[in-house]
Each structure stands twice: as C-alpha cells, then as structure tokens.
Amino acid sequence: AEPILKEIFLEGSKETESGEIRASLVADTSCILGECILWEKTAQCVWWTDIDGRALFRMSTETGDIEKINMPKMVGGFCFTTQPNILLLGWEDGFQLYDWVKQEPVGDYSKGPCVNPAGLPSRLNDGRCDPTGDYFVCGAFYGNLPNCKVNVYAVTCNDGGQNKLSHQPILENIQITNSLAFDQDKMFFCDSPTKRIRVFDYQNGQIAQTSMKEIYTWPGVGFPDGSCVDSEGFLWSCIWRQGDGPGKVQRIDPSTGEVVFVVHMPDTTSRCTCCCFGGPELDILFVSTASIESDLVLEPKAGGVYAVKLPFTGKPESHFKL
C-alpha cells in the first residue's frame, strides 16, 4: 500500500480518457462488510470495521502498515472519544466503550431500550459522532427479517466521572440505517431500501421530524449507503450498486439534490459502503467497500479500501466527549 499512498498524496486525482475521476485501491483487505471508515488525525491513520468479519482495521498513511484488531462481536459503527485509545462501539447488540490497545471493554453497556429486540441477524449498523461531541448517533439494520423494524439512537455520556452511557431512539420504524452525517445543525439519513436521502434539523441528540426534506433519490439498482460531509456542506454519498457496475461516490448539493461530482471505483468493485476525508490537508477521500453477496471472480478486489486526492476538503472528525 505504501507506494500507492505516496502517489495519491503527491499526485492527486487522475482523470480517465472519458474525464472520470477514479480512486485507487490502497488496502486489499477483502472485508466481508467494510464500513464506518473514519480518519484519526493524531496518528494519521484511517480506521474501518469489517462488520461480518468481526474486526477493526487501522491503516497508517505514513507507512502503509495495516493493523487488524479481532473483536469478540460484530462492530456495526464506532467513533473516537476524547480519551486516548478509547472507542465508543456500536456492537451488534448495544453500545459500550472499548480500550482498543488493551482489547477490553470499559464499563457497562449503555442503558436504554434494546437495540435489536429480534436478535441476530438484526444489529446496529451505521453511526457517527455529532459535531458537538455530546452524542453518538447510530442506527440499526433489520437483518432481512420479515416484519422487523429498527431505530436510530442517540448515545450520550452521563458524566460523574463514571463514563456511564445511555441511549434513546430519535428515529423509529426503519429497516437499514445509512448515510448518517452531520453539517452543523443538520443530520443526513437514508433508510436504504427507500433509496432516498433525507435531511433533518438536528440539535442536542434530537431531530425535528417536521423539518424532514428529501434531497436525493438513487434511480438505479442498489441504494445509497454511508456518507460524509465536506467543508462546504456538500454530502458525499457512497452507492452500493449490488453487482450492477462499478461502485461510486457522489457529491450531492443538499440545497438542490444535484450530483455535482463523482468518484468512480477503478475496477469492478460495486458495493461502496462508507467514506471519509483524511490526510494532512483533509483532501483525500477514503472509501470502504464490501465483498458480501459479490461474485469474487467478477469483483476480486471487493472488500478493499480505496482512496483519491480531491480538489475538496473534509471536516475534522468529532470525538465523543468523556
């Protein structure tokens, strides 16, 4: 990975003959369900989870070294916290702090309603820390179970020096939580089977239901998956194309719903799952992908992580306050 990373950092994005901007493969990790990719500024590392593979990955962009941290359960989503080495995890069945260096939980599960009352394969899925650092917003996946509906939750820390967590639902009766991302007082969200990305007014771990606006509908096979917001407030939406051609990440103007820029996969990998901006200047877009349900003869690099240098910059990742 190291020479590729250096090339991306130095040379920037490359256009194909047809004018397409294509990412490059930087981590050939064959994740079953790579997700929730995040940039850690202090260590200049990019992190992601392989949900079905029960592992976290951490790649140094300075050396190209990749560390795989095996986990006892699925990690659907996670965020960094204000304490070194402590992550807030959305396990398959609840929220908990975790010391990734010691590889042990810190404290009890968050208190609140059961996040997957139907049990596996329903589980927590996509999550992101809000801009204030006061809340981690993370929702669930219905596990393809008939008549199963799940929720999106806001997790907070109830002070007192005990690192005690609690959570409450903020959005109910959905199937697949995706596209969770924030821009100041706005929260983006997609219930993936609907193919529609929505935006809500957001404040203090609450959304205003009446403020909901639909900003974009994916017209093709597949659906919008994870996303992030750049420094100009535009949404970068990963498209899970479900085998129907190479995946892509679309930059969407939230005020018009127009797709104004597209990053394409350089190969046949069709299931793009999540993205984040990283690098010293926050101008490298990293994209996680999945190999689940893929024909690996047709998509041999599925489950890898891709990156591209762009003429846009992201915003620093929020850290959950402890």
Short mmCIF file of the C-alpha atoms (twelve columns), coordinates in Angstrom:
data_MODEL
# 
_entry.id   MODEL 
# 
loop_
_atom_site.group_PDB 
_atom_site.id 
_atom_site.type_symbol 
_atom_site.label_atom_id 
_atom_site.label_alt_id 
_atom_site.label_comp_id 
_atom_site.label_asym_id 
_atom_site.label_seq_id 
_atom_site.Cartn_x 
_atom_site.Cartn_y 
_atom_site.Cartn_z 
_atom_site.pdbx_PDB_model_num 
ATOM 1   C CA . ALA A 1   0.000   0.000   0.000   1 
ATOM 2   C CA . GLU A 2   2.828   2.434   0.781   1 
ATOM 3   C CA . PRO A 3   3.899   3.479   -2.761  1 
ATOM 4   C CA . ILE A 4   0.255   3.836   -3.823  1 
ATOM 5   C CA . LEU A 5   -0.479  6.082   -0.842  1 
ATOM 6   C CA . LYS A 6   2.537   8.281   -1.579  1 
ATOM 7   C CA . GLU A 7   1.461   8.559   -5.193  1 
ATOM 8   C CA . ILE A 8   -2.077  9.581   -4.206  1 
ATOM 9   C CA . PHE A 9   -0.880  12.108  -1.633  1 
ATOM 10  C CA . LEU A 10  1.578   13.699  -4.059  1 
ATOM 11  C CA . GLU A 11  -0.041  13.491  -7.463  1 
ATOM 12  C CA . GLY A 12  -3.697  13.918  -6.737  1 
ATOM 13  C CA . SER A 13  -6.645  12.583  -8.679  1 
ATOM 14  C CA . LYS A 14  -6.309  11.195  -12.179 1 
ATOM 15  C CA . GLU A 15  -8.844  11.546  -14.940 1 
ATOM 16  C CA . THR A 16  -9.510  8.758   -17.377 1 
ATOM 17  C CA . GLU A 17  -9.861  9.450   -21.084 1 
ATOM 18  C CA . SER A 18  -13.567 9.947   -20.575 1 
ATOM 19  C CA . GLY A 19  -12.930 12.514  -17.829 1 
ATOM 20  C CA . GLU A 20  -13.841 10.252  -14.903 1 
ATOM 21  C CA . ILE A 21  -12.085 10.662  -11.562 1 
ATOM 22  C CA . ARG A 22  -11.116 7.245   -10.240 1 
ATOM 23  C CA . ALA A 23  -9.955  6.165   -6.808  1 
ATOM 24  C CA . SER A 24  -7.076  3.722   -6.258  1 
ATOM 25  C CA . LEU A 25  -7.012  0.562   -4.156  1 
ATOM 26  C CA . VAL A 26  -4.909  1.241   -1.035  1 
ATOM 27  C CA . ALA A 27  -5.839  -1.707  1.218   1 
ATOM 28  C CA . ASP A 28  -6.608  -5.101  -0.324  1 
ATOM 29  C CA . THR A 29  -8.252  -6.435  2.837   1 
ATOM 30  C CA . SER A 30  -11.160 -8.442  1.322   1 
ATOM 31  C CA . CYS A 31  -13.545 -7.324  4.083   1 
ATOM 32  C CA . ILE A 32  -16.894 -9.083  4.106   1 
ATOM 33  C CA . LEU A 33  -18.653 -5.856  5.069   1 
ATOM 34  C CA . GLY A 34  -16.189 -2.973  5.377   1 
ATOM 35  C CA . GLU A 35  -17.966 0.020   6.943   1 
ATOM 36  C CA . CYS A 36  -17.828 3.171   9.083   1 
ATOM 37  C CA . ILE A 37  -14.486 4.468   7.790   1 
ATOM 38  C CA . LEU A 38  -13.011 7.288   9.927   1 
ATOM 39  C CA . TRP A 39  -9.893  9.460   9.911   1 
ATOM 40  C CA . GLU A 40  -7.739  9.661   13.044  1 
ATOM 41  C CA . LYS A 41  -5.792  12.909  12.736  1 
ATOM 42  C CA . THR A 42  -3.299  12.500  15.589  1 
ATOM 43  C CA . ALA A 43  -1.872  9.210   14.291  1 
ATOM 44  C CA . GLN A 44  -2.578  9.957   10.587  1 
ATOM 45  C CA . CYS A 45  -4.480  6.681   10.375  1 
ATOM 46  C CA . VAL A 46  -7.664  5.582   8.673   1 
ATOM 47  C CA . TRP A 47  -9.924  3.185   10.574  1 
ATOM 48  C CA . TRP A 48  -12.801 0.969   9.472   1 
ATOM 49  C CA . THR A 49  -14.815 -2.013  10.675  1 
ATOM 50  C CA . ASP A 50  -15.475 -5.315  8.931   1 
ATOM 51  C CA . ILE A 51  -18.877 -5.931  10.496  1 
ATOM 52  C CA . ASP A 52  -19.397 -9.541  9.459   1 
ATOM 53  C CA . GLY A 53  -15.682 -10.284 9.815   1 
ATOM 54  C CA . ARG A 54  -15.746 -9.116  13.453  1 
ATOM 55  C CA . ALA A 55  -12.645 -6.958  13.147  1 
ATOM 56  C CA . LEU A 56  -11.461 -3.358  13.208  1 
ATOM 57  C CA . PHE A 57  -8.731  -2.198  10.824  1 
ATOM 58  C CA . ARG A 58  -6.289  0.673   11.297  1 
ATOM 59  C CA . MET A 59  -4.017  1.779   8.451   1 
ATOM 60  C CA . SER A 60  -1.144  4.229   8.837   1 
ATOM 61  C CA . THR A 61  -0.992  6.547   5.836   1 
ATOM 62  C CA . GLU A 62  2.628   7.326   6.688   1 
ATOM 63  C CA . THR A 63  3.874   3.718   6.450   1 
ATOM 64  C CA . GLY A 64  1.018   1.870   4.734   1 
ATOM 65  C CA . ASP A 65  1.002   -0.647  7.613   1 
ATOM 66  C CA . ILE A 66  -2.388  -2.200  8.345   1 
ATOM 67  C CA . GLU A 67  -3.307  -3.473  11.809  1 
ATOM 68  C CA . LYS A 68  -6.220  -5.885  12.171  1 
ATOM 69  C CA . ILE A 69  -7.897  -5.952  15.596  1 
ATOM 70  C CA . ASN A 70  -10.091 -9.015  16.028  1 
ATOM 71  C CA . MET A 71  -13.255 -8.310  18.003  1 
ATOM 72  C CA . PRO A 72  -15.470 -10.623 20.088  1 
ATOM 73  C CA . LYS A 73  -18.652 -9.405  18.359  1 
ATOM 74  C CA . MET A 74  -19.714 -7.504  15.273  1 
ATOM 75  C CA . VAL A 75  -18.983 -3.761  15.381  1 
ATOM 76  C CA . GLY A 76  -21.645 -2.020  13.293  1 
ATOM 77  C CA . GLY A 77  -20.413 1.509   13.922  1 
ATOM 78  C CA . PHE A 78  -17.956 3.327   16.158  1 
ATOM 79  C CA . CYS A 79  -16.401 6.690   16.919  1 
ATOM 80  C CA . PHE A 80  -13.335 8.120   18.594  1 
ATOM 81  C CA . THR A 81  -13.579 9.623   22.076  1 
ATOM 82  C CA . THR A 82  -11.714 12.372  23.918  1 
ATOM 83  C CA . GLN A 83  -9.793  9.726   25.888  1 
ATOM 84  C CA . PRO A 84  -6.747  8.158   24.190  1 
ATOM 85  C CA . ASN A 85  -7.234  4.568   22.942  1 
ATOM 86  C CA . ILE A 86  -10.924 4.537   23.984  1 
ATOM 87  C CA . LEU A 87  -13.515 3.971   21.253  1 
ATOM 88  C CA . LEU A 88  -17.287 4.088   21.567  1 
ATOM 89  C CA . LEU A 89  -18.570 0.964   19.826  1 
ATOM 90  C CA . GLY A 90  -21.965 0.061   18.475  1 
ATOM 91  C CA . TRP A 91  -21.722 -3.695  18.977  1 
ATOM 92  C CA . GLU A 92  -24.290 -5.913  17.278  1 
ATOM 93  C CA . ASP A 93  -26.402 -5.710  20.471  1 
ATOM 94  C CA . GLY A 94  -25.556 -2.478  22.300  1 
ATOM 95  C CA . PHE A 95  -23.237 0.458   22.945  1 
ATOM 96  C CA . GLN A 96  -20.067 0.266   25.032  1 
ATOM 97  C CA . LEU A 97  -16.711 1.967   25.477  1 
ATOM 98  C CA . TYR A 98  -13.708 -0.128  24.481  1 
ATOM 99  C CA . ASP A 99  -9.947  0.186   25.004  1 
ATOM 100 C CA . TRP A 100 -8.586  -0.996  21.664  1 
ATOM 101 C CA . VAL A 101 -4.968  -1.196  22.926  1 
ATOM 102 C CA . LYS A 102 -5.817  -3.411  25.908  1 
ATOM 103 C CA . GLN A 103 -8.597  -5.014  23.824  1 
ATOM 104 C CA . GLU A 104 -11.100 -4.900  26.648  1 
ATOM 105 C CA . PRO A 105 -14.421 -3.179  27.376  1 
ATOM 106 C CA . VAL A 106 -14.513 -0.087  29.591  1 
ATOM 107 C CA . GLY A 107 -17.613 -0.023  31.784  1 
ATOM 108 C CA . ASP A 108 -21.050 -1.457  31.135  1 
ATOM 109 C CA . TYR A 109 -23.313 -1.411  28.121  1 
ATOM 110 C CA . SER A 110 -25.291 1.784   27.584  1 
ATOM 111 C CA . LYS A 111 -28.632 1.944   29.396  1 
ATOM 112 C CA . GLY A 112 -31.746 2.268   27.242  1 
ATOM 113 C CA . PRO A 113 -34.126 0.261   25.067  1 
ATOM 114 C CA . CYS A 114 -32.884 -2.987  23.487  1 
ATOM 115 C CA . VAL A 115 -31.302 -2.074  20.146  1 
ATOM 116 C CA . ASN A 116 -32.017 -5.408  18.409  1 
ATOM 117 C CA . PRO A 117 -35.060 -6.984  20.105  1 
ATOM 118 C CA . ALA A 118 -35.378 -9.509  17.256  1 
ATOM 119 C CA . GLY A 119 -31.791 -10.703 17.887  1 
ATOM 120 C CA . LEU A 120 -29.270 -11.514 15.165  1 
ATOM 121 C CA . PRO A 121 -29.092 -11.042 12.242  1 
ATOM 122 C CA . SER A 122 -30.651 -7.667  13.164  1 
ATOM 123 C CA . ARG A 123 -27.941 -5.487  14.728  1 
ATOM 124 C CA . LEU A 124 -26.529 -1.979  14.997  1 
ATOM 125 C CA . ASN A 125 -25.179 -0.622  11.719  1 
ATOM 126 C CA . ASP A 126 -24.097 2.903   10.801  1 
ATOM 127 C CA . GLY A 127 -23.012 5.588   13.284  1 
ATOM 128 C CA . ARG A 128 -21.267 8.927   13.607  1 
ATOM 129 C CA . CYS A 129 -20.414 11.355  16.402  1 
ATOM 130 C CA . ASP A 130 -22.317 14.630  16.133  1 
ATOM 131 C CA . PRO A 131 -20.452 17.960  15.688  1 
ATOM 132 C CA . THR A 132 -20.669 18.855  19.406  1 
ATOM 133 C CA . GLY A 133 -19.164 15.548  20.565  1 
ATOM 134 C CA . ASP A 134 -22.040 15.192  23.026  1 
ATOM 135 C CA . TYR A 135 -23.867 12.451  21.120  1 
ATOM 136 C CA . PHE A 136 -23.010 9.390   19.057  1 
ATOM 137 C CA . VAL A 137 -25.873 8.773   16.633  1 
ATOM 138 C CA . CYS A 138 -26.107 5.170   15.452  1 
ATOM 139 C CA . GLY A 139 -28.905 3.114   13.980  1 
ATOM 140 C CA . ALA A 140 -29.716 -0.499  13.300  1 
ATOM 141 C CA . PHE A 141 -30.168 -2.956  10.433  1 
ATOM 142 C CA . TYR A 142 -33.277 -5.156  10.354  1 
ATOM 143 C CA . GLY A 143 -31.346 -8.258  9.294   1 
ATOM 144 C CA . ASN A 144 -33.748 -9.006  6.399   1 
ATOM 145 C CA . LEU A 145 -36.188 -10.370 8.997   1 
ATOM 146 C CA . PRO A 146 -39.856 -10.188 7.979   1 
ATOM 147 C CA . ASN A 147 -41.876 -7.503  9.792   1 
ATOM 148 C CA . CYS A 148 -38.771 -6.314  11.668  1 
ATOM 149 C CA . LYS A 149 -38.389 -2.560  12.140  1 
ATOM 150 C CA . VAL A 150 -35.474 -0.911  13.913  1 
ATOM 151 C CA . ASN A 151 -34.469 2.524   15.207  1 
ATOM 152 C CA . VAL A 152 -31.751 5.166   15.181  1 
ATOM 153 C CA . TYR A 153 -30.380 6.058   18.629  1 
ATOM 154 C CA . ALA A 154 -28.530 8.963   20.224  1 
ATOM 155 C CA . VAL A 155 -25.962 7.855   22.826  1 
ATOM 156 C CA . THR A 156 -24.610 10.236  25.442  1 
ATOM 157 C CA . CYS A 157 -22.298 10.078  28.449  1 
ATOM 158 C CA . ASN A 158 -23.940 10.818  31.815  1 
ATOM 159 C CA . ASP A 159 -20.925 12.419  33.449  1 
ATOM 160 C CA . GLY A 160 -19.977 11.879  37.072  1 
ATOM 161 C CA . GLY A 161 -16.590 10.539  36.012  1 
ATOM 162 C CA . GLN A 162 -18.083 7.058   35.642  1 
ATOM 163 C CA . ASN A 163 -18.305 7.085   31.824  1 
ATOM 164 C CA . LYS A 164 -21.888 5.835   32.084  1 
ATOM 165 C CA . LEU A 165 -23.681 5.759   28.764  1 
ATOM 166 C CA . SER A 166 -27.367 5.985   27.940  1 
ATOM 167 C CA . HIS A 167 -29.294 5.960   24.657  1 
ATOM 168 C CA . GLN A 168 -32.726 6.866   23.351  1 
ATOM 169 C CA . PRO A 169 -34.352 6.391   19.920  1 
ATOM 170 C CA . ILE A 170 -34.553 9.518   17.744  1 
ATOM 171 C CA . LEU A 171 -35.914 7.910   14.565  1 
ATOM 172 C CA . GLU A 172 -38.122 4.813   14.581  1 
ATOM 173 C CA . ASN A 173 -39.592 2.141   12.297  1 
ATOM 174 C CA . ILE A 174 -36.859 1.879   9.687   1 
ATOM 175 C CA . GLN A 175 -35.049 -1.045  8.045   1 
ATOM 176 C CA . ILE A 176 -31.430 -0.113  7.228   1 
ATOM 177 C CA . THR A 177 -29.718 2.889   8.828   1 
ATOM 178 C CA . ASN A 178 -27.294 4.562   6.443   1 
ATOM 179 C CA . SER A 179 -25.899 7.899   5.301   1 
ATOM 180 C CA . LEU A 180 -25.677 9.304   8.855   1 
ATOM 181 C CA . ALA A 181 -23.667 12.509  8.593   1 
ATOM 182 C CA . PHE A 182 -23.813 15.994  10.077  1 
ATOM 183 C CA . ASP A 183 -23.418 19.558  8.896   1 
ATOM 184 C CA . GLN A 184 -23.728 21.921  11.844  1 
ATOM 185 C CA . ASP A 185 -27.435 21.717  12.770  1 
ATOM 186 C CA . LYS A 186 -28.412 19.279  10.003  1 
ATOM 187 C CA . MET A 187 -28.451 15.463  10.075  1 
ATOM 188 C CA . PHE A 188 -28.454 13.419  6.872   1 
ATOM 189 C CA . PHE A 189 -30.012 9.964   6.842   1 
ATOM 190 C CA . CYS A 190 -31.107 7.226   4.441   1 
ATOM 191 C CA . ASP A 191 -33.308 4.216   5.135   1 
ATOM 192 C CA . SER A 192 -31.561 2.328   2.344   1 
ATOM 193 C CA . PRO A 193 -34.476 0.297   0.899   1 
ATOM 194 C CA . THR A 194 -36.273 3.614   0.181   1 
ATOM 195 C CA . LYS A 195 -33.224 4.797   -1.883  1 
ATOM 196 C CA . ARG A 196 -33.966 8.315   -0.553  1 
ATOM 197 C CA . ILE A 197 -31.550 10.556  1.333   1 
ATOM 198 C CA . ARG A 198 -33.249 12.883  3.793   1 
ATOM 199 C CA . VAL A 199 -32.045 15.771  5.931   1 
ATOM 200 C CA . PHE A 200 -33.439 16.833  9.312   1 
ATOM 201 C CA . ASP A 201 -32.876 19.790  11.614  1 
ATOM 202 C CA . TYR A 202 -30.758 18.413  14.463  1 
ATOM 203 C CA . GLN A 203 -29.891 19.680  17.932  1 
ATOM 204 C CA . ASN A 204 -28.755 18.067  21.177  1 
ATOM 205 C CA . GLY A 205 -29.376 14.467  20.147  1 
ATOM 206 C CA . GLN A 206 -32.830 15.230  18.758  1 
ATOM 207 C CA . ILE A 207 -34.228 15.682  15.264  1 
ATOM 208 C CA . ALA A 208 -37.215 17.798  14.287  1 
ATOM 209 C CA . GLN A 209 -39.424 15.318  12.406  1 
ATOM 210 C CA . THR A 210 -41.408 18.128  10.758  1 
ATOM 211 C CA . SER A 211 -38.219 19.572  9.253   1 
ATOM 212 C CA . MET A 212 -37.568 16.471  7.105   1 
ATOM 213 C CA . LYS A 213 -36.654 17.152  3.481   1 
ATOM 214 C CA . GLU A 214 -35.855 14.558  0.821   1 
ATOM 215 C CA . ILE A 215 -32.811 15.757  -1.080  1 
ATOM 216 C CA . TYR A 216 -31.894 12.860  -3.370  1 
ATOM 217 C CA . THR A 217 -33.248 9.551   -4.713  1 
ATOM 218 C CA . TRP A 218 -30.921 6.965   -6.242  1 
ATOM 219 C CA . PRO A 219 -32.527 5.853   -9.535  1 
ATOM 220 C CA . GLY A 220 -30.649 2.605   -10.206 1 
ATOM 221 C CA . VAL A 221 -30.067 -0.881  -8.815  1 
ATOM 222 C CA . GLY A 222 -28.807 -0.748  -5.235  1 
ATOM 223 C CA . PHE A 223 -29.048 2.181   -2.827  1 
ATOM 224 C CA . PRO A 224 -27.197 4.998   -1.057  1 
ATOM 225 C CA . ASP A 225 -25.010 3.631   1.741   1 
ATOM 226 C CA . GLY A 226 -22.692 5.592   4.078   1 
ATOM 227 C CA . SER A 227 -21.749 9.221   3.602   1 
ATOM 228 C CA . CYS A 228 -19.769 12.167  4.939   1 
ATOM 229 C CA . VAL A 229 -19.953 15.955  4.626   1 
ATOM 230 C CA . ASP A 230 -17.213 18.193  3.232   1 
ATOM 231 C CA . SER A 231 -16.121 21.652  4.389   1 
ATOM 232 C CA . GLU A 232 -18.634 23.306  2.048   1 
ATOM 233 C CA . GLY A 233 -21.580 21.317  3.436   1 
ATOM 234 C CA . PHE A 234 -21.948 19.015  0.406   1 
ATOM 235 C CA . LEU A 235 -22.801 15.356  1.020   1 
ATOM 236 C CA . TRP A 236 -20.527 12.580  -0.314  1 
ATOM 237 C CA . SER A 237 -22.755 9.533   -0.743  1 
ATOM 238 C CA . CYS A 238 -21.438 6.002   -1.351  1 
ATOM 239 C CA . ILE A 239 -23.546 3.966   -3.763  1 
ATOM 240 C CA . TRP A 240 -23.982 0.239   -3.096  1 
ATOM 241 C CA . ARG A 241 -24.602 -0.902  -6.678  1 
ATOM 242 C CA . GLN A 242 -25.199 -4.535  -5.821  1 
ATOM 243 C CA . GLY A 243 -23.237 -6.005  -8.734  1 
ATOM 244 C CA . ASP A 244 -24.764 -3.592  -11.275 1 
ATOM 245 C CA . GLY A 245 -21.491 -1.994  -12.388 1 
ATOM 246 C CA . PRO A 246 -18.591 -0.335  -10.528 1 
ATOM 247 C CA . GLY A 247 -19.433 1.484   -7.315  1 
ATOM 248 C CA . LYS A 248 -19.104 5.218   -6.924  1 
ATOM 249 C CA . VAL A 249 -19.246 8.115   -4.502  1 
ATOM 250 C CA . GLN A 250 -21.432 11.068  -5.439  1 
ATOM 251 C CA . ARG A 251 -21.032 14.649  -4.222  1 
ATOM 252 C CA . ILE A 252 -24.560 15.971  -3.742  1 
ATOM 253 C CA . ASP A 253 -25.577 19.610  -3.336  1 
ATOM 254 C CA . PRO A 254 -28.064 19.378  -0.434  1 
ATOM 255 C CA . SER A 255 -29.827 22.568  -1.484  1 
ATOM 256 C CA . THR A 256 -30.712 21.268  -4.975  1 
ATOM 257 C CA . GLY A 257 -30.203 17.472  -4.811  1 
ATOM 258 C CA . GLU A 258 -27.921 17.756  -7.829  1 
ATOM 259 C CA . VAL A 259 -24.952 15.384  -8.224  1 
ATOM 260 C CA . VAL A 260 -22.064 17.781  -8.903  1 
ATOM 261 C CA . PHE A 261 -19.021 15.450  -8.765  1 
ATOM 262 C CA . VAL A 262 -18.454 11.687  -8.901  1 
ATOM 263 C CA . VAL A 263 -15.573 9.456   -7.791  1 
ATOM 264 C CA . HIS A 264 -15.594 6.085   -9.561  1 
ATOM 265 C CA . MET A 265 -14.075 2.812   -8.471  1 
ATOM 266 C CA . PRO A 266 -11.077 1.884   -10.664 1 
ATOM 267 C CA . ASP A 267 -12.265 -1.702  -11.030 1 
ATOM 268 C CA . THR A 268 -15.412 -3.845  -10.819 1 
ATOM 269 C CA . THR A 269 -15.996 -3.446  -7.043  1 
ATOM 270 C CA . SER A 270 -19.677 -2.498  -6.859  1 
ATOM 271 C CA . ARG A 271 -20.541 -2.199  -3.163  1 
ATOM 272 C CA . CYS A 272 -19.191 1.102   -1.787  1 
ATOM 273 C CA . THR A 273 -20.199 1.370   1.856   1 
ATOM 274 C CA . CYS A 274 -18.805 4.491   3.544   1 
ATOM 275 C CA . CYS A 275 -16.352 7.351   3.053   1 
ATOM 276 C CA . CYS A 276 -14.332 9.920   4.990   1 
ATOM 277 C CA . PHE A 277 -11.853 12.696  4.293   1 
ATOM 278 C CA . GLY A 278 -8.330  12.256  5.619   1 
ATOM 279 C CA . GLY A 279 -4.701  13.090  5.026   1 
ATOM 280 C CA . PRO A 280 -2.774  16.075  6.422   1 
ATOM 281 C CA . GLU A 281 -4.899  18.512  4.397   1 
ATOM 282 C CA . LEU A 282 -8.172  16.520  4.681   1 
ATOM 283 C CA . ASP A 283 -8.290  16.309  0.884   1 
ATOM 284 C CA . ILE A 284 -8.010  12.524  0.483   1 
ATOM 285 C CA . LEU A 285 -11.321 10.678  0.218   1 
ATOM 286 C CA . PHE A 286 -11.135 7.137   1.641   1 
ATOM 287 C CA . VAL A 287 -13.838 4.657   0.636   1 
ATOM 288 C CA . SER A 288 -14.668 1.330   2.304   1 
ATOM 289 C CA . THR A 289 -16.309 -1.493  0.351   1 
ATOM 290 C CA . ALA A 290 -17.875 -4.917  0.875   1 
ATOM 291 C CA . SER A 291 -17.458 -8.359  -0.667  1 
ATOM 292 C CA . ILE A 292 -20.647 -9.829  0.825   1 
ATOM 293 C CA . GLU A 293 -23.000 -11.207 -1.877  1 
ATOM 294 C CA . SER A 294 -20.329 -10.381 -4.501  1 
ATOM 295 C CA . ASP A 295 -19.137 -12.698 -7.254  1 
ATOM 296 C CA . LEU A 296 -15.433 -12.633 -6.392  1 
ATOM 297 C CA . VAL A 297 -14.489 -13.842 -9.857  1 
ATOM 298 C CA . LEU A 298 -16.082 -10.674 -11.228 1 
ATOM 299 C CA . GLU A 299 -15.140 -8.453  -8.253  1 
ATOM 300 C CA . PRO A 300 -11.767 -9.738  -6.972  1 
ATOM 301 C CA . LYS A 301 -10.905 -6.570  -5.014  1 
ATOM 302 C CA . ALA A 302 -14.295 -6.216  -3.295  1 
ATOM 303 C CA . GLY A 303 -13.915 -5.512  0.411   1 
ATOM 304 C CA . GLY A 304 -10.836 -3.343  -0.049  1 
ATOM 305 C CA . VAL A 305 -10.340 0.333   0.805   1 
ATOM 306 C CA . TYR A 306 -9.855  2.923   -1.935  1 
ATOM 307 C CA . ALA A 307 -8.573  6.497   -1.878  1 
ATOM 308 C CA . VAL A 308 -8.347  9.549   -4.107  1 
ATOM 309 C CA . LYS A 309 -6.956  13.069  -3.705  1 
ATOM 310 C CA . LEU A 310 -9.581  15.695  -4.486  1 
ATOM 311 C CA . PRO A 311 -9.956  19.446  -5.060  1 
ATOM 312 C CA . PHE A 312 -12.251 19.457  -1.990  1 
ATOM 313 C CA . THR A 313 -11.600 19.156  1.737   1 
ATOM 314 C CA . GLY A 314 -13.445 17.452  4.565   1 
ATOM 315 C CA . LYS A 315 -14.055 18.419  8.153   1 
ATOM 316 C CA . PRO A 316 -12.213 17.011  11.193  1 
ATOM 317 C CA . GLU A 317 -13.907 14.002  12.783  1 
ATOM 318 C CA . SER A 318 -15.784 14.781  16.006  1 
ATOM 319 C CA . HIS A 319 -14.681 12.955  19.166  1 
ATOM 320 C CA . PHE A 320 -17.250 11.763  21.709  1 
ATOM 321 C CA . LYS A 321 -16.854 13.638  24.993  1 
ATOM 322 C CA . LEU A 322 -15.992 11.561  28.069  1 
# 
